[in-house]
Amino acid sequence: MNYLDRRNFLKLSTLALGGLSAGLLSNPSLARGFKKNLRLGFVGIGGRGSYHLDTALGITGVEIPAICDIDPENLYRAKRWIEESGQASPKLYDKGPTDFIRMCEEEELDAVICATPWDTHAPICLAAMKNGKHAACEVPLAQTLEEAWELVETFEKTGKWASIVLGGFGDLTMLNMVRKGLLGDILHAESGYIHDLRMVKFNPEEEPWRLQPAIDKNGNLYPDHPMRNIMPLLDINHGDRFDYLVSMSTKSGMLNEYAKAQYGEKHPYATKKMALGDYNASLIRTIKGKMITLNHDTHTPHPRESFRLQGTKGIYLKERENQRIYIEGRSPEAHQWEPAAPYLEEYAHDIMKNYAPPERKGGAIRGHGSGGITQTPINWHRLILALQENKQPDWDVYDSVTSAAIIPLTGASVADKSRPIDFPDFTKGKWETRAKLYS
């Protein structure tokens, strides 16, 4: 990326963030005033971590001086990629599962990038924050309420944030429909993580840790993917907040049946007790009376999840590539769906319309989840800008831990015959006046 490309990169990013004015950004001296290089350390560079590593290697001005992983194959592949990109050979941290602490203590880094098994996310982020570094993490940010509160308190004490910005980007076109009043007042959203992962859970080479949570825990174990859409749509922590939830799970049996079919009836997992119900449904109510139906199913045969958003004027339904809508008084046929495509074009969000980065150096991104992408993903684009401007990314620590808290709260409700469980206010009252996400 040459200087002009980089200036446009920064200009478009900052316009999208709603930060500086277009007039100020047109001044080249301002673009040159940004910090030239960012130093990132990576913890966890397997399938998903390698995707994030390769993304970062394609961004001019990003340096990767340190990497950490317990798997030598992952570590030395990452080392080779960094060297092949023209950067200096990174320092390797491979002295056991907690060597990330030493990396956070010894290295001068702007941020730590975390893409490790779920139960290590909070410890890695806290080690980064307590040693003067921001933390950008895959989902979820925490597994317990204690971890969630410690992340909040550490941010408030140190000024260093932790965020699930690596977990993806919400549907801003849908958000724009809501903010422009197309659907009226939002009453109900329904979505979930509906993804048949039986093969993944029994694949020790891909994600060897993925089965254990299903053995140990019941509830909604992976709420962040649907919540990255739902929370902005309902103004959670930004004008409204979660009040309480109830959660219920079915019996568990599909993982045992899968083990029998694949490995035989004498396999240990054919009869091992699994805590996680094959289907979990949770209801969440907000202080202002909105409602969410949140589903979780990774054990049964099915296509991927859908999304449903109901307002006082109409409804929007997304089933993967099939998107439909009905607006009372506007749709051509009463009580009949119409294609959503014209609305998606009309309500495209300015952030997405203004996002047009050049092709990244190095070609298509490698690693799990890349899908042949040849441009810097927008969440990485905005993460880099947040670090350059010393701001929090779109999802701050309060939003990140709120999404993660669904895991222990649903677990508590399921364990107590679906008793309603109050939702903590991690913002400590600031939810009433905080600016809206992506505003």
Tab-separated table of C-alpha atoms in Angstrom, residues 34-430:
chain	number	residue	atom	x	y	z
A	34	PHE	CA	-0.954	9.007	12.748
A	35	LYS	CA	1.377	6.591	14.488
A	36	LYS	CA	3.453	4.993	11.733
A	37	ASN	CA	3.581	1.422	12.983
A	38	LEU	CA	1.523	-0.737	15.312
A	39	ARG	CA	3.135	-3.619	17.195
A	40	LEU	CA	0.872	-6.618	17.700
A	41	GLY	CA	1.549	-9.825	19.597
A	42	PHE	CA	-0.422	-12.972	18.733
A	43	VAL	CA	-1.543	-15.641	21.180
A	44	GLY	CA	-3.068	-18.665	19.463
A	45	ILE	CA	-2.229	-19.072	15.778
A	46	GLY	CA	-4.096	-22.196	14.746
A	47	GLY	CA	-6.931	-22.129	12.196
A	48	ARG	CA	-8.661	-18.944	13.294
A	49	GLY	CA	-5.514	-17.349	14.691
A	50	SER	CA	-3.687	-17.906	11.407
A	51	TYR	CA	-6.527	-16.101	9.617
A	52	HIS	CA	-6.054	-13.077	11.873
A	53	LEU	CA	-2.270	-13.260	11.520
A	54	ASP	CA	-2.434	-13.278	7.732
A	55	THR	CA	-4.944	-10.432	7.781
A	56	ALA	CA	-2.564	-8.335	9.881
A	57	LEU	CA	0.376	-9.182	7.624
A	58	GLY	CA	-1.516	-7.637	4.729
A	59	ILE	CA	-1.847	-4.238	6.432
A	60	THR	CA	0.930	-1.712	5.904
A	61	GLY	CA	2.315	-0.350	9.160
A	62	VAL	CA	1.528	-3.427	11.273
A	63	GLU	CA	4.488	-5.210	12.848
A	64	ILE	CA	4.322	-8.596	14.576
A	65	PRO	CA	7.372	-8.942	16.826
A	66	ALA	CA	6.064	-11.765	19.074
A	67	ILE	CA	3.903	-14.877	18.747
A	68	CYS	CA	2.759	-17.454	21.290
A	69	ASP	CA	1.310	-20.948	20.832
A	70	ILE	CA	1.623	-24.331	22.527
A	71	ASP	CA	1.606	-26.154	19.166
A	72	PRO	CA	5.039	-26.090	17.452
A	73	GLU	CA	3.491	-26.622	14.014
A	74	ASN	CA	1.262	-23.555	14.417
A	75	LEU	CA	4.113	-21.519	15.871
A	76	TYR	CA	6.660	-22.213	13.153
A	77	ARG	CA	4.136	-21.817	10.345
A	78	ALA	CA	3.337	-18.367	11.744
A	79	LYS	CA	7.051	-17.573	12.046
A	80	ARG	CA	7.538	-18.506	8.385
A	81	TRP	CA	4.587	-16.370	7.238
A	82	ILE	CA	5.924	-13.351	9.134
A	83	GLU	CA	9.392	-13.757	7.649
A	84	GLU	CA	7.997	-14.300	4.138
A	85	SER	CA	6.069	-11.028	4.477
A	86	GLY	CA	9.365	-9.174	4.839
A	87	GLN	CA	9.245	-8.604	8.593
A	88	ALA	CA	11.924	-9.535	11.081
A	89	SER	CA	11.731	-12.980	12.624
A	90	PRO	CA	9.411	-12.782	15.676
A	91	LYS	CA	10.278	-13.840	19.184
A	92	LEU	CA	8.631	-17.164	19.999
A	93	TYR	CA	6.816	-17.829	23.259
A	94	ASP	CA	6.294	-21.569	23.593
A	95	LYS	CA	7.224	-22.476	27.170
A	96	GLY	CA	3.882	-23.912	28.207
A	97	PRO	CA	0.213	-22.860	28.276
A	98	THR	CA	0.797	-19.688	30.335
A	99	ASP	CA	3.800	-18.315	28.439
A	100	PHE	CA	1.520	-15.552	27.142
A	101	ILE	CA	2.059	-13.909	30.541
A	102	ARG	CA	5.791	-13.640	29.859
A	103	MET	CA	5.070	-12.208	26.407
A	104	CYS	CA	2.785	-9.556	27.893
A	105	GLU	CA	5.395	-8.684	30.517
A	106	GLU	CA	8.422	-8.534	28.229
A	107	GLU	CA	7.234	-7.188	24.876
A	108	GLU	CA	6.471	-3.606	23.871
A	109	LEU	CA	3.133	-4.069	22.111
A	110	ASP	CA	0.169	-1.895	21.255
A	111	ALA	CA	-2.220	-4.829	21.483
A	112	VAL	CA	-2.411	-8.574	21.980
A	113	ILE	CA	-4.474	-10.590	19.493
A	114	CYS	CA	-6.128	-13.600	21.140
A	115	ALA	CA	-7.530	-16.590	19.200
A	116	THR	CA	-7.303	-19.473	21.649
A	117	PRO	CA	-9.778	-21.898	23.291
A	118	TRP	CA	-12.643	-20.174	25.110
A	119	ASP	CA	-11.506	-20.734	28.685
A	120	THR	CA	-8.213	-18.900	28.087
A	121	HIS	CA	-9.656	-15.707	26.581
A	122	ALA	CA	-10.162	-13.777	29.814
A	123	PRO	CA	-6.774	-14.745	31.357
A	124	ILE	CA	-4.937	-13.677	28.188
A	125	CYS	CA	-6.840	-10.392	27.901
A	126	LEU	CA	-6.280	-9.610	31.571
A	127	ALA	CA	-2.550	-10.333	31.271
A	128	ALA	CA	-2.392	-7.920	28.344
A	129	MET	CA	-4.385	-5.172	30.061
A	130	LYS	CA	-2.447	-5.417	33.314
A	131	ASN	CA	0.795	-5.036	31.375
A	132	GLY	CA	-0.200	-1.910	29.470
A	133	LYS	CA	-1.606	-3.466	26.292
A	134	HIS	CA	-5.032	-3.553	24.659
A	135	ALA	CA	-6.550	-6.935	23.800
A	136	ALA	CA	-8.522	-7.872	20.691
A	137	CYS	CA	-10.128	-11.261	21.146
A	138	GLU	CA	-12.171	-13.914	19.439
A	139	VAL	CA	-15.542	-14.687	21.060
A	140	PRO	CA	-16.478	-15.117	23.860
A	141	LEU	CA	-14.528	-12.701	26.050
A	142	ALA	CA	-15.342	-14.449	29.352
A	143	GLN	CA	-16.836	-17.647	30.730
A	144	THR	CA	-17.892	-16.491	34.191
A	145	LEU	CA	-19.400	-13.393	35.779
A	146	GLU	CA	-16.273	-13.074	37.909
A	147	GLU	CA	-14.129	-12.857	34.774
A	148	ALA	CA	-16.531	-10.364	33.223
A	149	TRP	CA	-16.403	-8.034	36.200
A	150	GLU	CA	-12.600	-8.323	36.440
A	151	LEU	CA	-12.289	-7.303	32.791
A	152	VAL	CA	-14.488	-4.249	33.400
A	153	GLU	CA	-12.632	-3.249	36.564
A	154	THR	CA	-9.227	-3.739	34.926
A	155	PHE	CA	-10.234	-1.519	32.024
A	156	GLU	CA	-11.498	1.183	34.380
A	157	LYS	CA	-8.273	0.992	36.399
A	158	THR	CA	-5.715	0.788	33.564
A	159	GLY	CA	-7.463	2.401	30.580
A	160	LYS	CA	-6.501	-0.641	28.493
A	161	TRP	CA	-9.462	-2.307	26.805
A	162	ALA	CA	-10.445	-5.821	25.809
A	163	SER	CA	-12.894	-6.341	22.952
A	164	ILE	CA	-14.441	-9.085	20.831
A	165	VAL	CA	-13.781	-6.996	17.726
A	166	LEU	CA	-12.187	-10.085	16.125
A	167	GLY	CA	-15.526	-11.921	16.288
A	168	GLY	CA	-16.922	-10.195	13.205
A	169	PHE	CA	-19.150	-7.302	12.241
A	170	GLY	CA	-22.888	-6.793	12.614
A	171	ASP	CA	-25.434	-6.325	9.825
A	172	LEU	CA	-25.390	-2.545	9.473
A	173	THR	CA	-28.028	-2.466	6.728
A	174	MET	CA	-30.507	-4.065	9.103
A	175	LEU	CA	-29.408	-1.599	11.782
A	176	ASN	CA	-30.028	1.316	9.403
A	177	MET	CA	-33.547	0.013	8.677
A	178	VAL	CA	-34.253	0.110	12.395
A	179	ARG	CA	-32.696	3.537	12.999
A	180	LYS	CA	-34.633	5.010	10.060
A	181	GLY	CA	-37.899	3.667	11.522
A	182	LEU	CA	-38.798	1.256	8.702
A	183	LEU	CA	-39.950	-1.474	11.093
A	184	GLY	CA	-41.323	0.888	13.746
A	185	ASP	CA	-40.455	0.240	17.390
A	186	ILE	CA	-38.599	-3.050	17.757
A	187	LEU	CA	-40.420	-5.595	19.890
A	188	HIS	CA	-38.681	-8.917	19.335
A	189	ALA	CA	-35.553	-10.403	17.771
A	190	GLU	CA	-34.890	-14.097	17.278
A	191	SER	CA	-31.645	-15.703	16.219
A	192	GLY	CA	-29.010	-18.050	17.540
A	193	TYR	CA	-25.986	-20.159	16.893
A	194	ILE	CA	-27.451	-23.017	14.882
A	195	HIS	CA	-24.516	-24.900	13.400
A	196	ASP	CA	-24.025	-28.676	13.234
A	197	LEU	CA	-20.595	-29.092	14.868
A	198	ARG	CA	-20.670	-32.802	15.696
A	199	MET	CA	-17.810	-33.535	13.314
A	200	VAL	CA	-15.767	-30.599	14.674
A	201	LYS	CA	-16.274	-31.677	18.277
A	202	PHE	CA	-14.886	-35.119	17.490
A	203	ASN	CA	-11.990	-33.853	15.361
A	204	PRO	CA	-8.860	-33.674	17.555
A	205	GLU	CA	-6.819	-32.086	14.771
A	206	GLU	CA	-9.128	-29.103	14.179
A	207	GLU	CA	-10.353	-27.939	17.588
A	208	PRO	CA	-9.357	-30.543	20.196
A	209	TRP	CA	-10.834	-28.453	23.014
A	210	ARG	CA	-14.283	-28.004	21.451
A	211	LEU	CA	-15.942	-31.116	22.916
A	212	GLN	CA	-15.117	-30.463	26.573
A	213	PRO	CA	-17.559	-27.560	27.124
A	214	ALA	CA	-20.402	-29.820	25.951
A	215	ILE	CA	-19.343	-32.383	28.540
A	216	ASP	CA	-19.114	-29.832	31.360
A	217	LYS	CA	-21.736	-27.129	30.772
A	218	ASN	CA	-25.404	-26.631	29.919
A	219	GLY	CA	-27.008	-23.440	28.615
A	220	ASN	CA	-26.189	-21.170	25.690
A	221	LEU	CA	-22.442	-21.646	25.288
A	222	TYR	CA	-21.896	-19.406	22.246
A	223	PRO	CA	-24.122	-16.308	22.212
A	224	ASP	CA	-21.817	-13.752	20.584
A	225	HIS	CA	-22.478	-14.453	16.916
A	226	PRO	CA	-26.198	-13.595	17.080
A	227	MET	CA	-25.660	-10.908	19.714
A	228	ARG	CA	-23.343	-8.878	17.466
A	229	ASN	CA	-26.491	-8.132	15.438
A	230	ILE	CA	-29.098	-8.111	18.191
A	231	MET	CA	-27.438	-5.843	20.747
A	232	PRO	CA	-27.044	-2.825	18.414
A	233	LEU	CA	-30.574	-3.317	17.041
A	234	LEU	CA	-32.024	-3.157	20.556
A	235	ASP	CA	-29.642	-0.424	21.809
A	236	ILE	CA	-28.307	-2.704	24.534
A	237	ASN	CA	-25.943	-0.752	26.831
A	238	HIS	CA	-26.680	2.301	24.656
A	239	GLY	CA	-30.163	3.411	25.729
A	240	ASP	CA	-31.531	0.096	26.975
A	241	ARG	CA	-30.106	-2.904	28.797
A	242	PHE	CA	-30.852	-6.538	29.551
A	243	ASP	CA	-33.109	-6.974	32.585
A	244	TYR	CA	-33.393	-10.756	33.088
A	245	LEU	CA	-33.445	-14.060	31.217
A	246	VAL	CA	-34.844	-17.569	31.419
A	247	SER	CA	-33.274	-20.568	29.717
A	248	MET	CA	-34.249	-24.177	29.007
A	249	SER	CA	-32.422	-27.101	27.401
A	250	THR	CA	-33.586	-30.392	25.949
A	251	LYS	CA	-32.077	-33.709	26.925
A	252	SER	CA	-28.639	-34.583	25.575
A	253	GLY	CA	-28.135	-37.569	23.287
A	254	MET	CA	-27.012	-36.544	19.814
A	255	LEU	CA	-23.283	-36.525	20.608
A	256	ASN	CA	-23.521	-40.051	22.026
A	257	GLU	CA	-25.384	-41.214	18.937
A	258	TYR	CA	-22.785	-39.597	16.694
A	259	ALA	CA	-19.960	-41.331	18.588
A	260	LYS	CA	-21.735	-44.678	18.242
A	261	ALA	CA	-22.266	-44.211	14.514
A	262	GLN	CA	-18.711	-43.057	13.828
A	263	TYR	CA	-16.633	-45.074	16.279
A	264	GLY	CA	-18.807	-47.921	17.554
A	265	GLU	CA	-20.878	-48.568	20.649
A	266	LYS	CA	-17.822	-49.343	22.784
A	267	HIS	CA	-16.226	-45.965	22.221
A	268	PRO	CA	-15.966	-43.992	25.521
A	269	TYR	CA	-18.029	-41.106	24.160
A	270	ALA	CA	-20.843	-43.406	23.050
A	271	THR	CA	-22.058	-43.549	26.639
A	272	LYS	CA	-20.326	-40.604	28.331
A	273	LYS	CA	-22.757	-38.199	30.000
A	274	MET	CA	-22.919	-34.864	28.182
A	275	ALA	CA	-24.135	-31.848	30.157
A	276	LEU	CA	-25.128	-29.706	27.167
A	277	GLY	CA	-28.668	-30.248	25.949
A	278	ASP	CA	-28.994	-30.819	22.227
A	279	TYR	CA	-31.085	-27.643	21.930
A	280	ASN	CA	-31.152	-24.631	24.200
A	281	ALA	CA	-33.659	-21.767	24.008
A	282	SER	CA	-33.339	-18.620	26.103
A	283	LEU	CA	-35.656	-15.639	26.493
A	284	ILE	CA	-34.132	-12.284	27.387
A	285	ARG	CA	-36.177	-9.214	28.341
A	286	THR	CA	-34.855	-5.660	28.367
A	287	ILE	CA	-35.582	-2.869	30.820
A	288	LYS	CA	-37.662	-1.110	28.141
A	289	GLY	CA	-39.776	-4.156	27.338
A	290	LYS	CA	-38.111	-5.600	24.239
A	291	MET	CA	-37.591	-9.341	23.983
A	292	ILE	CA	-35.048	-11.728	22.476
A	293	THR	CA	-35.385	-15.410	21.661
A	294	LEU	CA	-31.857	-16.798	21.588
A	295	ASN	CA	-31.226	-20.353	20.381
A	296	HIS	CA	-28.216	-22.637	20.547
A	297	ASP	CA	-27.909	-25.968	18.716
A	298	THR	CA	-24.629	-27.510	17.615
A	299	HIS	CA	-25.636	-31.192	17.878
A	300	THR	CA	-28.495	-31.829	15.445
A	301	PRO	CA	-28.566	-32.075	11.623
A	302	HIS	CA	-29.742	-28.796	10.091
A	303	PRO	CA	-28.777	-25.864	7.856
A	304	ARG	CA	-27.360	-22.708	9.438
A	305	GLU	CA	-29.394	-20.268	11.551
A	306	SER	CA	-31.944	-17.651	10.512
A	307	PHE	CA	-32.697	-14.166	11.865
A	308	ARG	CA	-36.112	-12.648	12.609
A	309	LEU	CA	-36.770	-9.039	13.625
A	310	GLN	CA	-40.290	-7.865	14.536
A	311	GLY	CA	-41.311	-4.245	14.891
A	312	THR	CA	-44.607	-2.389	15.299
A	313	LYS	CA	-44.701	-1.568	11.562
A	314	GLY	CA	-43.310	-4.722	10.023
A	315	ILE	CA	-40.990	-7.696	10.087
A	316	TYR	CA	-37.693	-8.728	8.484
A	317	LEU	CA	-36.664	-12.373	8.039
A	318	LYS	CA	-33.258	-13.581	6.929
A	319	GLU	CA	-32.690	-17.247	6.158
A	320	ARG	CA	-29.102	-17.318	4.941
A	321	GLU	CA	-29.351	-16.026	1.339
A	322	ASN	CA	-33.153	-15.743	1.321
A	323	GLN	CA	-34.219	-12.400	2.809
A	324	ARG	CA	-37.854	-11.334	3.067
A	325	ILE	CA	-39.717	-8.405	4.548
A	326	TYR	CA	-43.264	-7.207	5.226
A	327	ILE	CA	-44.090	-3.556	5.965
A	328	GLU	CA	-47.671	-2.733	6.872
A	329	GLY	CA	-49.099	-0.191	4.445
A	330	ARG	CA	-46.088	-0.375	2.138
A	331	SER	CA	-45.737	-3.989	1.009
A	332	PRO	CA	-47.810	-4.592	-2.139
A	333	GLU	CA	-49.891	-7.480	-0.723
A	334	ALA	CA	-51.440	-7.480	2.753
A	335	HIS	CA	-49.883	-10.071	5.051
A	336	GLN	CA	-47.623	-11.361	2.261
A	337	TRP	CA	-43.847	-11.429	2.207
A	338	GLU	CA	-41.930	-9.518	-0.432
A	339	PRO	CA	-38.228	-9.767	-1.378
A	340	ALA	CA	-36.025	-7.654	0.868
A	341	ALA	CA	-33.471	-6.814	-1.851
A	342	PRO	CA	-34.870	-3.344	-2.743
A	343	TYR	CA	-34.890	-2.369	0.928
A	344	LEU	CA	-31.344	-3.645	1.416
A	345	GLU	CA	-30.194	-1.349	-1.373
A	346	GLU	CA	-32.207	1.621	-0.099
A	347	TYR	CA	-31.016	1.289	3.505
A	348	ALA	CA	-27.353	0.422	2.924
A	349	HIS	CA	-25.378	1.937	5.820
A	350	ASP	CA	-22.857	4.712	5.160
A	351	ILE	CA	-20.125	2.727	6.899
A	352	MET	CA	-20.455	-0.057	4.358
A	353	LYS	CA	-20.960	2.277	1.405
A	354	ASN	CA	-17.756	4.118	2.305
A	355	TYR	CA	-15.739	0.970	2.920
A	356	ALA	CA	-13.623	0.318	-0.173
A	357	PRO	CA	-10.065	-0.627	0.796
A	358	PRO	CA	-7.565	-1.581	-1.890
A	359	GLU	CA	-6.684	-5.205	-2.497
A	360	ARG	CA	-4.454	-6.355	0.348
A	361	LYS	CA	-0.848	-7.216	-0.282
A	362	GLY	CA	-0.236	-10.948	-0.327
A	363	GLY	CA	-3.449	-12.013	-2.077
A	364	ALA	CA	-6.264	-13.986	-0.448
A	365	ILE	CA	-6.184	-14.340	3.334
A	366	ARG	CA	-5.229	-17.779	4.627
A	367	GLY	CA	-6.673	-19.598	7.644
A	368	HIS	CA	-10.069	-20.648	8.989
A	369	GLY	CA	-12.909	-18.364	7.914
A	370	SER	CA	-11.100	-16.563	5.110
A	371	GLY	CA	-13.413	-17.591	2.281
A	372	GLY	CA	-11.030	-16.243	-0.347
A	373	ILE	CA	-11.172	-12.662	0.961
A	374	THR	CA	-8.656	-10.387	-0.774
A	375	GLN	CA	-9.403	-7.139	1.087
A	376	THR	CA	-8.834	-6.246	4.709
A	377	PRO	CA	-12.011	-7.280	6.623
A	378	ILE	CA	-13.900	-4.289	7.951
A	379	ASN	CA	-13.581	-5.311	11.604
A	380	TRP	CA	-9.785	-5.401	11.228
A	381	HIS	CA	-9.882	-2.156	9.272
A	382	ARG	CA	-11.669	-0.438	12.152
A	383	LEU	CA	-9.572	-2.165	14.819
A	384	ILE	CA	-6.411	-0.716	13.291
A	385	LEU	CA	-7.946	2.753	13.212
A	386	ALA	CA	-9.043	2.478	16.865
A	387	LEU	CA	-5.491	1.576	17.858
A	388	GLN	CA	-4.028	4.405	15.786
A	389	GLU	CA	-6.422	6.933	17.324
A	390	ASN	CA	-6.141	5.459	20.835
A	391	LYS	CA	-9.880	4.846	20.996
A	392	GLN	CA	-11.920	1.813	21.914
A	393	PRO	CA	-13.144	-0.297	18.988
A	394	ASP	CA	-16.843	-0.433	18.082
A	395	TRP	CA	-17.550	-3.108	20.690
A	396	ASP	CA	-16.029	-1.922	23.941
A	397	VAL	CA	-15.373	-3.924	27.063
A	398	TYR	CA	-18.892	-3.321	28.456
A	399	ASP	CA	-20.616	-4.653	25.331
A	400	SER	CA	-18.172	-7.559	25.054
A	401	VAL	CA	-18.707	-8.828	28.599
A	402	THR	CA	-22.484	-8.291	28.376
A	403	SER	CA	-22.654	-10.677	25.445
A	404	ALA	CA	-20.406	-13.209	27.187
A	405	ALA	CA	-22.412	-13.077	30.439
A	406	ILE	CA	-25.230	-14.936	28.695
A	407	ILE	CA	-23.139	-18.103	29.063
A	408	PRO	CA	-23.098	-18.342	32.889
A	409	LEU	CA	-26.533	-16.753	33.300
A	410	THR	CA	-28.263	-19.269	31.024
A	411	GLY	CA	-26.359	-22.021	32.789
A	412	ALA	CA	-27.713	-20.838	36.139
A	413	SER	CA	-31.272	-20.670	34.804
A	414	VAL	CA	-31.171	-24.144	33.236
A	415	ALA	CA	-29.755	-25.611	36.440
A	416	ASP	CA	-32.613	-24.119	38.484
A	417	LYS	CA	-35.589	-25.278	36.394
A	418	SER	CA	-35.500	-22.207	34.152
A	419	ARG	CA	-35.791	-19.715	36.997
A	420	PRO	CA	-35.523	-16.063	35.858
A	421	ILE	CA	-31.997	-14.727	36.399
A	422	ASP	CA	-31.302	-11.001	36.740
A	423	PHE	CA	-28.767	-9.568	34.318
A	424	PRO	CA	-25.878	-7.521	35.775
A	425	ASP	CA	-25.450	-3.928	34.643
A	426	PHE	CA	-21.783	-3.850	33.700
A	427	THR	CA	-22.070	-0.174	32.718
A	428	LYS	CA	-23.113	0.744	36.302
A	429	GLY	CA	-25.920	2.970	35.070
A	430	LYS	CA	-24.127	4.528	32.104
